[in-house]
Amino acid sequence: MAGSTFGKCFTVTTWGESHGPALGAVVDGCPAGLPLCEADIQYYLDRRRPGQTAISTPRKEADQVRILSGVFEGRTTGTPISLIVENTSHKSGDYQQIASCYRPGHADYTFDQKYGLRDYRGGGRSSGRETIGRVAAGAIALKLLKELGITFCAYTKSIGPVKTSDTVFDKDAIRKTPTAMPDYEASRQAEAYLQSCMAQKDSAGGVIECRIDGIPAGIGEPVFDKLDASLGKAILSIGAVKAVEIGDGCRTALAKGSENNDAFVSRCGRITKKTNHAGGILGGISDGSAVLLRAYIKPTPSIFQKQDTVSQDGENITIAIEGRHDPVIVPRAVVVVEAMAALAVTDLLFENMHARMENIISFYRK
Amino acid sequence: MAGSTFGKCFTVTTWGESHGPALGAVVDGCPAGLPLCEADIQYYLDRRRPGQTAISTPRKEADQVRILSGVFEGRTTGTPISLIVENTSHKSGDYQQIASCYRPGHADYTFDQKYGLRDYRGGGRSSGRETIGRVAAGAIALKLLKELGITFCAYTKSIGPVKTSDTVFDKDAIRKTPTAMPDYEASRQAEAYLQSCMAQKDSAGGVIECRIDGIPAGIGEPVFDKLDASLGKAILSIGAVKAVEIGDGCRTALAKGSENNDAFVSRCGRITKKTNHAGGILGGISDGSAVLLRAYIKPTPSIFQKQDTVSQDGENITIAIEGRHDPVIVPRAVVVVEAMAALAVTDLLFENMHARMENIISFYRK
Amino acid sequence: MAGSTFGKCFTVTTWGESHGPALGAVVDGCPAGLPLCEADIQYYLDRRRPGQTAISTPRKEADQVRILSGVFEGRTTGTPISLIVENTSHKSGDYQQIASCYRPGHADYTFDQKYGLRDYRGGGRSSGRETIGRVAAGAIALKLLKELGITFCAYTKSIGPVKTSDTVFDKDAIRKTPTAMPDYEASRQAEAYLQSCMAQKDSAGGVIECRIDGIPAGIGEPVFDKLDASLGKAILSIGAVKAVEIGDGCRTALAKGSENNDAFVSRCGRITKKTNHAGGILGGISDGSAVLLRAYIKPTPSIFQKQDTVSQDGENITIAIEGRHDPVIVPRAVVVVEAMAALAVTDLLFENMHARMENIISFYRK
Amino acid sequence: MAGSTFGKCFTVTTWGESHGPALGAVVDGCPAGLPLCEADIQYYLDRRRPGQTAISTPRKEADQVRILSGVFEGRTTGTPISLIVENTSHKSGDYQQIASCYRPGHADYTFDQKYGLRDYRGGGRSSGRETIGRVAAGAIALKLLKELGITFCAYTKSIGPVKTSDTVFDKDAIRKTPTAMPDYEASRQAEAYLQSCMAQKDSAGGVIECRIDGIPAGIGEPVFDKLDASLGKAILSIGAVKAVEIGDGCRTALAKGSENNDAFVSRCGRITKKTNHAGGILGGISDGSAVLLRAYIKPTPSIFQKQDTVSQDGENITIAIEGRHDPVIVPRAVVVVEAMAALAVTDLLFENMHARMENIISFYRK
């Protein structure tokens, strides 16, 4: 099944396994005339790389992207854009252990159940490296949307029990802290928490929040391709994500209507809202306010503690995972959340262009 | 944009406005040979009808479904199944007020922004009556899946601050309480809470939990049409849903890997898991355990309190909504959650059939 | 499988069997603001009705369409448009014969092979009445395109060996002759040919030509959703069509490059072509010239002569088909060709709107 | 728009320009467990290479394919298969001429109209080299279908006025003649014809016929994704194809029903047909007979004669194309027709698996 393509108008098809020669993506439906070069994409890929901080394992992953098609003289041509990142850093020997058992919390078992076989080296297609294609493609969407004044800002909201402040928001800290938190103090606490997890040979989860500014009102296609539903699918498709919130999310279930409704107000001839509990989406369509969403990420399944599991032959065994594993994946997933959100928004922005007869008429009468 | 079609192999296209002549759905891709009659569908439609309890408003909505195609001599033919429910109960006069303003929390504003006009009678396409098509189509999926031993059980987990017990689960209570809770005591408390909301001319939200049993391992199409991502999209597309959880959902962000991983264990030659924090899905593919998900629903936007808003001309005004509105929609949405989950599962069950060459070979060598 | 939906942006889902209660279609993705009423659609449905001429059988098929959703105060709302035509004229008794055998040239056998059962009354879903949904939906596309200055003119080019003149083109004759030919003289000859076919208890085929004017250059999505490929699929999906030509079609295989190339020429500052062998499409994209296509239609399979065939039990038998059958379906298929072509063009017109970054920027900076 | 993806269950996304670094394709939905290696694909790619005969120009195109993902230990894993062919043979200088004008018969003009710019080196995305991705992906489909006993045989039926014999069919000749004709004598005549075309600085077209054996009855998804409609779209999407025939194709328009109907007959307990005018497809579904189709290909637009055209600035000019061009592309397109047909058939074969409830039940009760 074609489960590896996302989108209808602006589509991405990703491919590649953690231990294959390369990974990549093909972006189709990108309009012609967008300035694009490898540096535009590399910027985002670099944000997902480990081995740079105290809380990530020192794996050297160069992950340099090359653009193989769809760009000419510095601009997109409207034809499919093929992106490739060669795998340069892995040792097959690292992962031989898992060929013979099903690691808890990983997709080894389910891939075997589905396909009858699996590439047991690393996680194969279920490896975190699969996000390389998503981020590379998302980088193009992010650039395109920026041209339209639409910007994305994702960051770590919490790691384990450590939350960022609701009053302090330090944008610089997102790129400077190893936790990708917009709060230096919270980051220090989170790092301490992670050190203790590592000492226990354990791992942690966390929450990523993403704010999208500049989406014009009217984006989203009821009733099934609503903006929130499409964003939700995009985010839930990221490995390890176990919940998605839009706006106030889970808290809305506790609120009363008088508390949750966002009152409209007209200021200087523009209609806006007094509050934004809705997170910028009403009836599945953007209302012009900031879109807010949250992704809840489970703790990294690969821990060094002993775990009970079964071998591929069905015997009960105990394993202790080896190799290189981060105690938390949340900071690395921040750019993936931005990328996936951007892909969903771009797709719906294009679909919206034929929502009104008057726009189609003026488009074709030019 | 074709936002009104859900699915790839087993698809549903819904149509209809709250104040049009009728609503309905077309189901395509349903296999031939499934016994099907109107009663099979009516059973589920009846579960979404208001006017039967103290906490819902007495609106008479007969909502009788007719099957117009795709069934012959009591069985599906494999051709598209057209379902229609005539609108028999509404008075245009009820909703004239909203023609001239944007109700807070409703999609009036966003539909106007998107389309430049809207059917202001009731919510038009954004009305809760739009779920009629979903439930009618979902009923077919539910029947089909039952033939495969896959069953769905959704219920209200909480309304406002009132939660059902974690230890008591009374399945009968789901159909007998006006709250659709599996807990008579919690239901009484919830009803009291809702009475107080109504007295305050306010509304409440809540949480719906859905448990799916019997999904074989291997269902879901990585990386974008994963089972959790597809379920998430299906659920988030339901009006008023602001968050979705899979398995332990938001709680996973607080857990450690040693707590969250589900250990595999072999019992009597079958591989199963000791726990199910994952909610039955690993790497986006079902693992054979029960699938658990949760939908968080915001409080009904239509409240009788005065609210600030703007008129369609952009003037700041105050309104007090009139008409017939429930203080909570959660109990009515329970069957919608089952229906949407069933549609997502059916679609992926079909897609999975060509996951392995050996299965295709044996299928076509019969 | 969802084989009953056509299109990506502007989609149509048709449903209904010849002997069910009704047939219809749901159009999704139609922009808001298009003036639309039942008469707009009825005009096209009336063009497919038999029983009005000497060469068609006197079946009374009222085929009155109703619009059930998606239109408000005379304009489309942007929400799905549900169209329904009740089946009012059939007698189950007419078709009992075919329940027990496989008629040559019909889909009885293949539907049985695919689904294991079939609605044997009439052709069920494979009946020519299935085109009702296509034409009703196509009528909306035709109206929409007309607003953009794009017009369709389809007509019978030949019936059996009788061809219309290459020099005479009488547009009025299309609607006035029973053959839908733009040539009264050829029509008389064709009618004579058909009378002789009827006398022999036989049937005839023919060719429909369709000319589309006003498509701007640039429409079509290489490399798989090219304009010619999409038109071809649309036309070949019509029952009884066995070949499709674009422009000079089959004749191009005999031509030399110097004869077949259309030279570009600049006249009054506009680029146009000296000839149009290409039929208005180059590289799968419209070039601004008239688009020309042809559909080749096999003779009606239902003939009154004795035919060898097999019974459903696999016995060799001879049958003589009874009931009401036209000796030729070509004149009735003319409006179906227009409808399908319009659906394909509309879909690609919408997709083209995001082909250039500059257009997207100006669209969203309004 | 995502026009570069073909299929729903078994999908192909192609990418690459004639003068970019590489071309390729991503195949998604391929089942796991199919033995696959680069040689399987190279075999088909080699069949599209020029420079080997007297009637093709000596361009060195190594076109070696590499498999970058989706295969492990010699078998497909069920994950996306990325195929890449590096461009090793081109000189930018060859094509500078066309940067400034619109070549007749080529897509220069239409790509400019659509995108506002184009990669003018060679044909860019509209170059014949774009078929590399199609053939590479089609090779996988061909291998898969062979495992199911479904085989494809395409060949040149005619070049210009020279047709192959209706009585002689020499399968070896297809691979041994430079024309890919199954008739040595006709090939000699065709080569002579082409020599005369070359002497005139002109080009020729032709017809490719493709026969598919072994498709079980029941394949195809009415009413829009019929087998013939899907094959037609696949074939018409190939550059230079201007017509498609199924079975007797255009000739059916001249036949009578008694001549065109294929009588069913029961032999040894199996139902078959006495004739096959239908080309193996009835009601859009395969009937178990051989599927026959024909693609009509226009003469190569690049001829060395002087041609009138316009410059990119809109001035009327005369050009004489330089560079390396074959006088006919038909022999090279034979493998492309097989590839595209195989992609269409594979996709529909997968979709058919859920046509009957009984099959789904037995599939999931294993």
mmCIF file of C-alpha atoms in Angstrom, chain D residues 9 12 15 20 29 58 62 79 105-107 112 132 147-149 164 171 175 226 231 273 304 336 345 354:
data_model
loop_
_atom_site.group_PDB
_atom_site.id
_atom_site.type_symbol
_atom_site.label_atom_id
_atom_site.label_comp_id
_atom_site.label_asym_id
_atom_site.label_seq_id
_atom_site.Cartn_x
_atom_site.Cartn_y
_atom_site.Cartn_z
ATOM 1 C CA CYS D 9 -2.194 0.516 -4.037
ATOM 2 C CA VAL D 12 5.201 4.773 -8.640
ATOM 3 C CA TRP D 15 11.553 12.085 -10.989
ATOM 4 C CA GLY D 20 20.062 16.650 -14.145
ATOM 5 C CA GLY D 29 3.126 -0.733 -2.020
ATOM 6 C CA PRO D 58 25.021 6.676 -31.267
ATOM 7 C CA ALA D 62 24.984 3.554 -19.706
ATOM 8 C CA THR D 79 8.983 -0.712 2.252
ATOM 9 C CA GLY D 105 5.942 19.306 -31.518
ATOM 10 C CA HIS D 106 7.803 19.592 -28.262
ATOM 11 C CA ALA D 107 6.622 20.652 -24.838
ATOM 12 C CA ASP D 112 6.740 27.665 -20.283
ATOM 13 C CA ILE D 132 13.722 5.594 -17.340
ATOM 14 C CA GLU D 147 5.173 -14.876 -10.402
ATOM 15 C CA LEU D 148 1.405 -14.926 -10.841
ATOM 16 C CA GLY D 149 1.597 -16.279 -14.355
ATOM 17 C CA THR D 164 3.882 -6.532 -39.701
ATOM 18 C CA LYS D 171 8.735 -13.669 -31.144
ATOM 19 C CA ARG D 175 14.506 -8.566 -29.570
ATOM 20 C CA LYS D 226 -11.925 0.106 -15.108
ATOM 21 C CA LEU D 231 -4.517 0.926 -19.096
ATOM 22 C CA LYS D 273 -14.939 -17.156 -25.488
ATOM 23 C CA PHE D 304 16.628 18.235 -39.105
ATOM 24 C CA VAL D 336 7.743 1.537 -21.906
ATOM 25 C CA VAL D 345 -2.472 -4.246 -13.960
ATOM 26 C CA HIS D 354 -11.108 -7.047 -1.285
#
